[in-house]
CSV table of N, CA, C and O in Angstrom, one decimal:
chain,number,residue,atom,x,y,z
A,1,MET,N,0.9,-0.9,0.1
A,1,MET,CA,0.0,0.1,0.0
A,1,MET,C,0.9,1.3,0.3
A,1,MET,O,1.8,1.4,0.5
A,2,ILE,N,0.4,2.5,-0.8
A,2,ILE,CA,1.2,3.4,-0.8
A,2,ILE,C,0.1,4.5,-0.2
A,2,ILE,O,-0.8,5.0,-1.1
A,3,PHE,N,0.7,5.3,0.5
A,3,PHE,CA,0.1,6.2,0.7
A,3,PHE,C,0.5,7.6,-0.1
A,3,PHE,O,1.8,8.5,0.7
A,4,LYS,N,0.0,8.1,-0.4
A,4,LYS,CA,0.7,9.2,-2.0
A,4,LYS,C,0.5,10.6,-1.0
A,4,LYS,O,-0.7,10.7,-0.7
A,5,ASN,N,1.2,11.8,-1.6
A,5,ASN,CA,1.9,13.4,-1.3
A,5,ASN,C,1.2,13.3,0.4
A,5,ASN,O,0.8,14.4,0.5
A,6,ALA,N,1.6,12.7,1.0
A,6,ALA,CA,1.1,13.1,2.7
A,6,ALA,C,2.3,14.0,3.2
A,6,ALA,O,3.9,14.1,2.5
A,7,PHE,N,2.1,15.1,3.9
A,7,PHE,CA,3.2,15.7,4.6
A,7,PHE,C,3.7,14.8,5.9
A,7,PHE,O,2.9,14.5,6.9
A,8,VAL,N,5.1,14.1,5.3
A,8,VAL,CA,5.4,13.4,6.6
A,8,VAL,C,6.9,13.7,7.3
A,8,VAL,O,7.4,14.8,7.2
A,9,LEU,N,6.6,13.7,8.5
A,9,LEU,CA,7.8,13.7,9.8
A,9,LEU,C,8.4,13.5,9.2
A,9,LEU,O,8.6,12.2,9.9
A,10,THR,N,9.6,14.3,9.5
A,10,THR,CA,10.6,13.6,9.4
A,10,THR,C,11.9,13.3,10.4
A,10,THR,O,11.1,13.8,11.2
A,11,ASP,N,13.1,13.2,10.5
A,11,ASP,CA,13.9,12.7,11.4
A,11,ASP,C,14.2,14.4,12.3
A,11,ASP,O,14.4,14.2,13.3
A,12,ASP,N,14.1,15.4,11.5
A,12,ASP,CA,14.5,16.4,11.7
A,12,ASP,C,13.1,17.0,12.5
A,12,ASP,O,13.8,18.6,12.5
A,13,PHE,N,11.9,16.6,12.6
A,13,PHE,CA,10.8,17.1,12.8
A,13,PHE,C,10.6,18.3,12.1
A,13,PHE,O,9.9,19.7,12.4
A,14,LYS,N,10.7,18.0,10.8
A,14,LYS,CA,10.2,18.8,10.0
A,14,LYS,C,9.1,18.3,9.0
A,14,LYS,O,9.3,17.3,8.4
A,15,PHE,N,8.3,19.0,8.3
A,15,PHE,CA,7.5,18.4,7.5
A,15,PHE,C,8.1,18.5,5.8
A,15,PHE,O,7.9,19.2,5.5
A,16,THR,N,7.7,16.9,5.4
A,16,THR,CA,8.0,17.3,3.7
A,16,THR,C,7.0,16.5,2.8
A,16,THR,O,6.5,15.4,3.5
A,17,ASN,N,6.8,17.0,1.7
A,17,ASN,CA,5.7,16.0,0.9
A,17,ASN,C,6.6,14.8,0.4
A,17,ASN,O,6.9,15.0,-0.7
A,18,THR,N,5.8,13.8,0.9
A,18,THR,CA,6.4,13.1,0.2
A,18,THR,C,5.6,11.4,0.1
A,18,THR,O,4.3,11.4,0.3
A,19,ASP,N,5.7,10.7,-0.7
A,19,ASP,CA,4.7,8.8,-0.2
A,19,ASP,C,5.5,7.6,0.2
A,19,ASP,O,6.7,8.0,1.2
A,20,VAL,N,4.7,7.2,1.1
A,20,VAL,CA,5.5,6.1,2.2
A,20,VAL,C,4.6,5.1,1.5
A,20,VAL,O,3.5,4.4,1.3
A,21,GLU,N,5.2,3.8,1.7
A,21,GLU,CA,5.2,2.3,1.5
A,21,GLU,C,5.2,1.6,2.7
A,21,GLU,O,5.9,2.1,3.3
A,22,VAL,N,3.7,1.0,3.1
A,22,VAL,CA,3.6,0.2,3.8
A,22,VAL,C,3.4,-1.3,3.2
A,22,VAL,O,2.4,-1.9,2.5
A,23,SER,N,4.0,-2.6,3.7
A,23,SER,CA,4.1,-3.7,3.5
A,23,SER,C,4.0,-4.7,5.0
A,23,SER,O,5.1,-4.4,5.8
A,24,ASP,N,3.0,-5.3,5.3
A,24,ASP,CA,2.7,-6.5,6.3
A,24,ASP,C,3.2,-5.4,7.1
A,24,ASP,O,3.3,-5.6,8.2
A,25,ASP,N,1.9,-4.2,7.8
A,25,ASP,CA,2.1,-3.2,8.9
A,25,ASP,C,3.3,-2.4,9.1
A,25,ASP,O,3.8,-2.4,9.8
A,26,ARG,N,4.5,-2.7,7.9
A,26,ARG,CA,5.9,-2.0,8.2
A,26,ARG,C,6.1,-0.7,7.3
A,26,ARG,O,5.9,-1.2,6.1
A,27,ILE,N,6.6,0.3,7.6
A,27,ILE,CA,7.2,1.2,6.4
A,27,ILE,C,8.2,0.6,5.8
A,27,ILE,O,9.0,0.1,6.2
A,28,THR,N,8.2,-0.1,4.7
A,28,THR,CA,9.3,-0.4,3.6
A,28,THR,C,9.7,0.6,3.0
A,28,THR,O,11.2,0.1,2.5
A,29,ASN,N,9.4,2.4,2.9
A,29,ASN,CA,9.9,2.6,1.6
A,29,ASN,C,9.4,4.0,1.8
A,29,ASN,O,8.0,4.2,2.1
A,30,ILE,N,10.3,5.4,2.0
A,30,ILE,CA,9.6,6.7,2.0
A,30,ILE,C,10.7,7.2,1.0
A,30,ILE,O,11.8,7.4,0.8
A,31,ASP,N,9.5,7.4,-0.2
A,31,ASP,CA,10.5,8.6,-1.3
A,31,ASP,C,9.3,8.7,-2.1
A,31,ASP,O,8.3,8.9,-2.1
A,32,LYS,N,9.5,10.3,-3.1
A,32,LYS,CA,8.5,10.2,-3.7
A,32,LYS,C,8.2,9.5,-5.3
A,32,LYS,O,9.1,8.8,-5.3
A,33,ASN,N,7.0,9.6,-5.7
A,33,ASN,CA,6.8,9.1,-7.2
A,33,ASN,C,6.9,7.6,-6.5
A,33,ASN,O,7.2,6.8,-7.7
A,34,LEU,N,6.5,6.9,-5.6
A,34,LEU,CA,6.3,5.3,-5.5
A,34,LEU,C,4.7,4.9,-6.5
A,34,LEU,O,4.0,5.8,-6.0
A,35,SER,N,4.6,4.0,-6.7
A,35,SER,CA,3.6,3.3,-7.4
A,35,SER,C,3.2,2.0,-6.7
A,35,SER,O,4.2,1.4,-6.4
A,36,GLY,N,1.9,1.5,-7.1
A,36,GLY,CA,1.4,0.7,-6.5
A,36,GLY,C,0.1,0.5,-6.0
A,36,GLY,O,-0.3,1.9,-6.3
A,37,GLU,N,-0.6,0.0,-5.6
A,37,GLU,CA,-2.3,0.3,-4.9
A,37,GLU,C,-1.7,1.7,-3.8
A,37,GLU,O,-0.9,1.2,-2.6
A,38,GLU,N,-2.5,2.4,-4.2
A,38,GLU,CA,-2.4,4.1,-3.3
A,38,GLU,C,-3.5,4.3,-2.4
A,38,GLU,O,-5.0,4.4,-2.7
A,39,ILE,N,-3.3,5.2,-1.6
A,39,ILE,CA,-4.1,6.3,-0.9
A,39,ILE,C,-3.8,7.9,-1.2
A,39,ILE,O,-2.6,7.9,-0.9
A,40,ASP,N,-4.3,8.4,-1.7
A,40,ASP,CA,-4.1,9.7,-1.7
A,40,ASP,C,-4.6,10.7,-0.6
A,40,ASP,O,-5.3,10.7,-0.1
A,41,LEU,N,-3.1,11.6,0.2
A,41,LEU,CA,-3.4,11.9,1.4
A,41,LEU,C,-3.1,13.1,0.4
A,41,LEU,O,-2.7,13.7,1.7
A,42,THR,N,-3.5,13.4,-0.1
A,42,THR,CA,-3.2,15.1,-0.3
A,42,THR,C,-3.8,16.3,0.9
A,42,THR,O,-4.9,16.2,1.0
A,43,GLY,N,-2.4,17.0,1.0
A,43,GLY,CA,-3.0,17.8,2.4
A,43,GLY,C,-3.3,17.7,3.4
A,43,GLY,O,-3.5,18.5,4.7
A,44,LYS,N,-3.1,16.2,3.6
A,44,LYS,CA,-2.7,15.2,5.1
A,44,LYS,C,-1.8,15.1,5.9
A,44,LYS,O,-0.7,15.3,5.1
A,45,TYR,N,-1.2,15.0,7.0
A,45,TYR,CA,-0.3,14.8,7.3
A,45,TYR,C,-0.5,13.1,8.1
A,45,TYR,O,-1.3,12.9,8.6
A,46,LEU,N,1.4,12.7,7.8
A,46,LEU,CA,1.1,11.3,8.7
A,46,LEU,C,2.4,11.5,9.0
A,46,LEU,O,3.4,11.7,8.7
A,47,ILE,N,1.7,11.0,10.2
A,47,ILE,CA,3.0,11.0,11.4
A,47,ILE,C,3.1,9.6,12.5
A,47,ILE,O,1.9,8.9,12.4
A,48,PRO,N,4.1,9.2,13.2
A,48,PRO,CA,4.2,7.9,13.6
A,48,PRO,C,3.3,8.2,15.1
A,48,PRO,O,2.8,9.5,15.3
A,49,GLY,N,2.3,7.2,15.6
A,49,GLY,CA,1.6,7.1,16.7
A,49,GLY,C,2.1,7.0,18.0
A,49,GLY,O,3.5,7.1,17.9
A,50,LEU,N,1.6,8.5,18.0
A,50,LEU,CA,2.4,8.7,19.5
A,50,LEU,C,1.6,8.3,20.6
A,50,LEU,O,0.8,8.2,21.2
A,51,VAL,N,2.5,7.8,21.8
A,51,VAL,CA,1.9,6.8,22.9
A,51,VAL,C,2.5,7.6,23.8
A,51,VAL,O,3.8,7.3,24.5
A,52,ASP,N,1.5,7.8,24.9
A,52,ASP,CA,2.1,8.2,26.3
A,52,ASP,C,2.0,7.0,26.9
A,52,ASP,O,1.3,6.6,27.6
A,53,ILE,N,3.6,6.5,27.3
A,53,ILE,CA,3.7,5.7,28.9
A,53,ILE,C,4.1,5.9,30.3
A,53,ILE,O,4.2,4.8,30.8
A,54,HIS,N,3.5,7.2,30.4
A,54,HIS,CA,4.0,7.8,31.1
A,54,HIS,C,2.6,7.2,32.6
A,54,HIS,O,1.4,7.4,32.0
A,55,THR,N,2.5,6.9,33.6
A,55,THR,CA,2.0,6.6,34.8
A,55,THR,C,2.1,6.8,35.7
A,55,THR,O,3.6,7.3,36.4
A,56,HIS,N,1.2,6.7,37.0
A,56,HIS,CA,1.3,7.2,38.3
A,56,HIS,C,1.3,6.0,39.1
A,56,HIS,O,1.6,5.8,40.5
A,57,ALA,N,0.4,5.1,38.4
A,57,ALA,CA,-0.4,4.0,39.3
A,57,ALA,C,-0.7,3.2,38.8
A,57,ALA,O,-1.1,3.2,37.5
A,58,ALA,N,-0.7,1.7,38.8
A,58,ALA,CA,-1.5,0.3,38.3
A,58,ALA,C,-1.7,-0.2,39.4
A,58,ALA,O,-0.9,-0.3,40.4
A,59,LEU,N,-2.6,-1.0,39.4
A,59,LEU,CA,-3.1,-2.3,40.3
A,59,LEU,C,-2.7,-2.3,41.5
A,59,LEU,O,-2.6,-2.9,42.4
A,60,GLY,N,-3.2,-0.8,42.1
A,60,GLY,CA,-3.5,-0.7,43.5
A,60,GLY,C,-2.5,0.1,44.0
A,60,GLY,O,-2.5,0.1,45.3
A,61,THR,N,-1.4,0.3,43.3
A,61,THR,CA,0.0,0.8,43.8
A,61,THR,C,0.3,1.9,43.1
A,61,THR,O,0.4,2.1,42.0
A,62,ASP,N,0.5,3.0,44.2
A,62,ASP,CA,1.2,4.0,43.9
A,62,ASP,C,2.3,4.2,43.8
A,62,ASP,O,3.0,3.7,44.8
A,63,THR,N,3.5,4.8,42.4
A,63,THR,CA,4.3,4.8,42.2
A,63,THR,C,5.0,5.5,43.4
A,63,THR,O,6.7,5.5,43.6
A,64,MET,N,4.5,6.4,44.3
A,64,MET,CA,5.0,7.0,45.1
A,64,MET,C,5.4,6.6,46.6
A,64,MET,O,5.7,6.6,47.5
A,65,ASP,N,5.0,5.2,46.5
A,65,ASP,CA,4.6,4.3,47.6
A,65,ASP,C,6.1,4.1,47.6
A,65,ASP,O,6.8,3.6,47.2
A,66,LYS,N,6.3,4.1,49.2
A,66,LYS,CA,7.8,4.0,49.9
A,66,LYS,C,8.2,2.1,49.4
A,66,LYS,O,9.5,1.9,48.9
A,67,ASP,N,7.3,1.4,49.0
A,67,ASP,CA,7.6,-0.2,48.9
A,67,ASP,C,7.3,-0.1,47.4
A,67,ASP,O,7.5,-1.2,46.8
């Protein structure tokens, strides 16, 4: 699957207009003018999933507890 014409967040935290190829749930290529089955994302932004793993407590325990 090719995601075409997306504004993609780069390693230097800037957006560039490019294509992203995904195969078996993995990014396999990032480049302009990729071809294949595609979804046009013109005018849309494509960024990695942002997951917050910050926690203060779980299962009845507070991280501030002495134990």
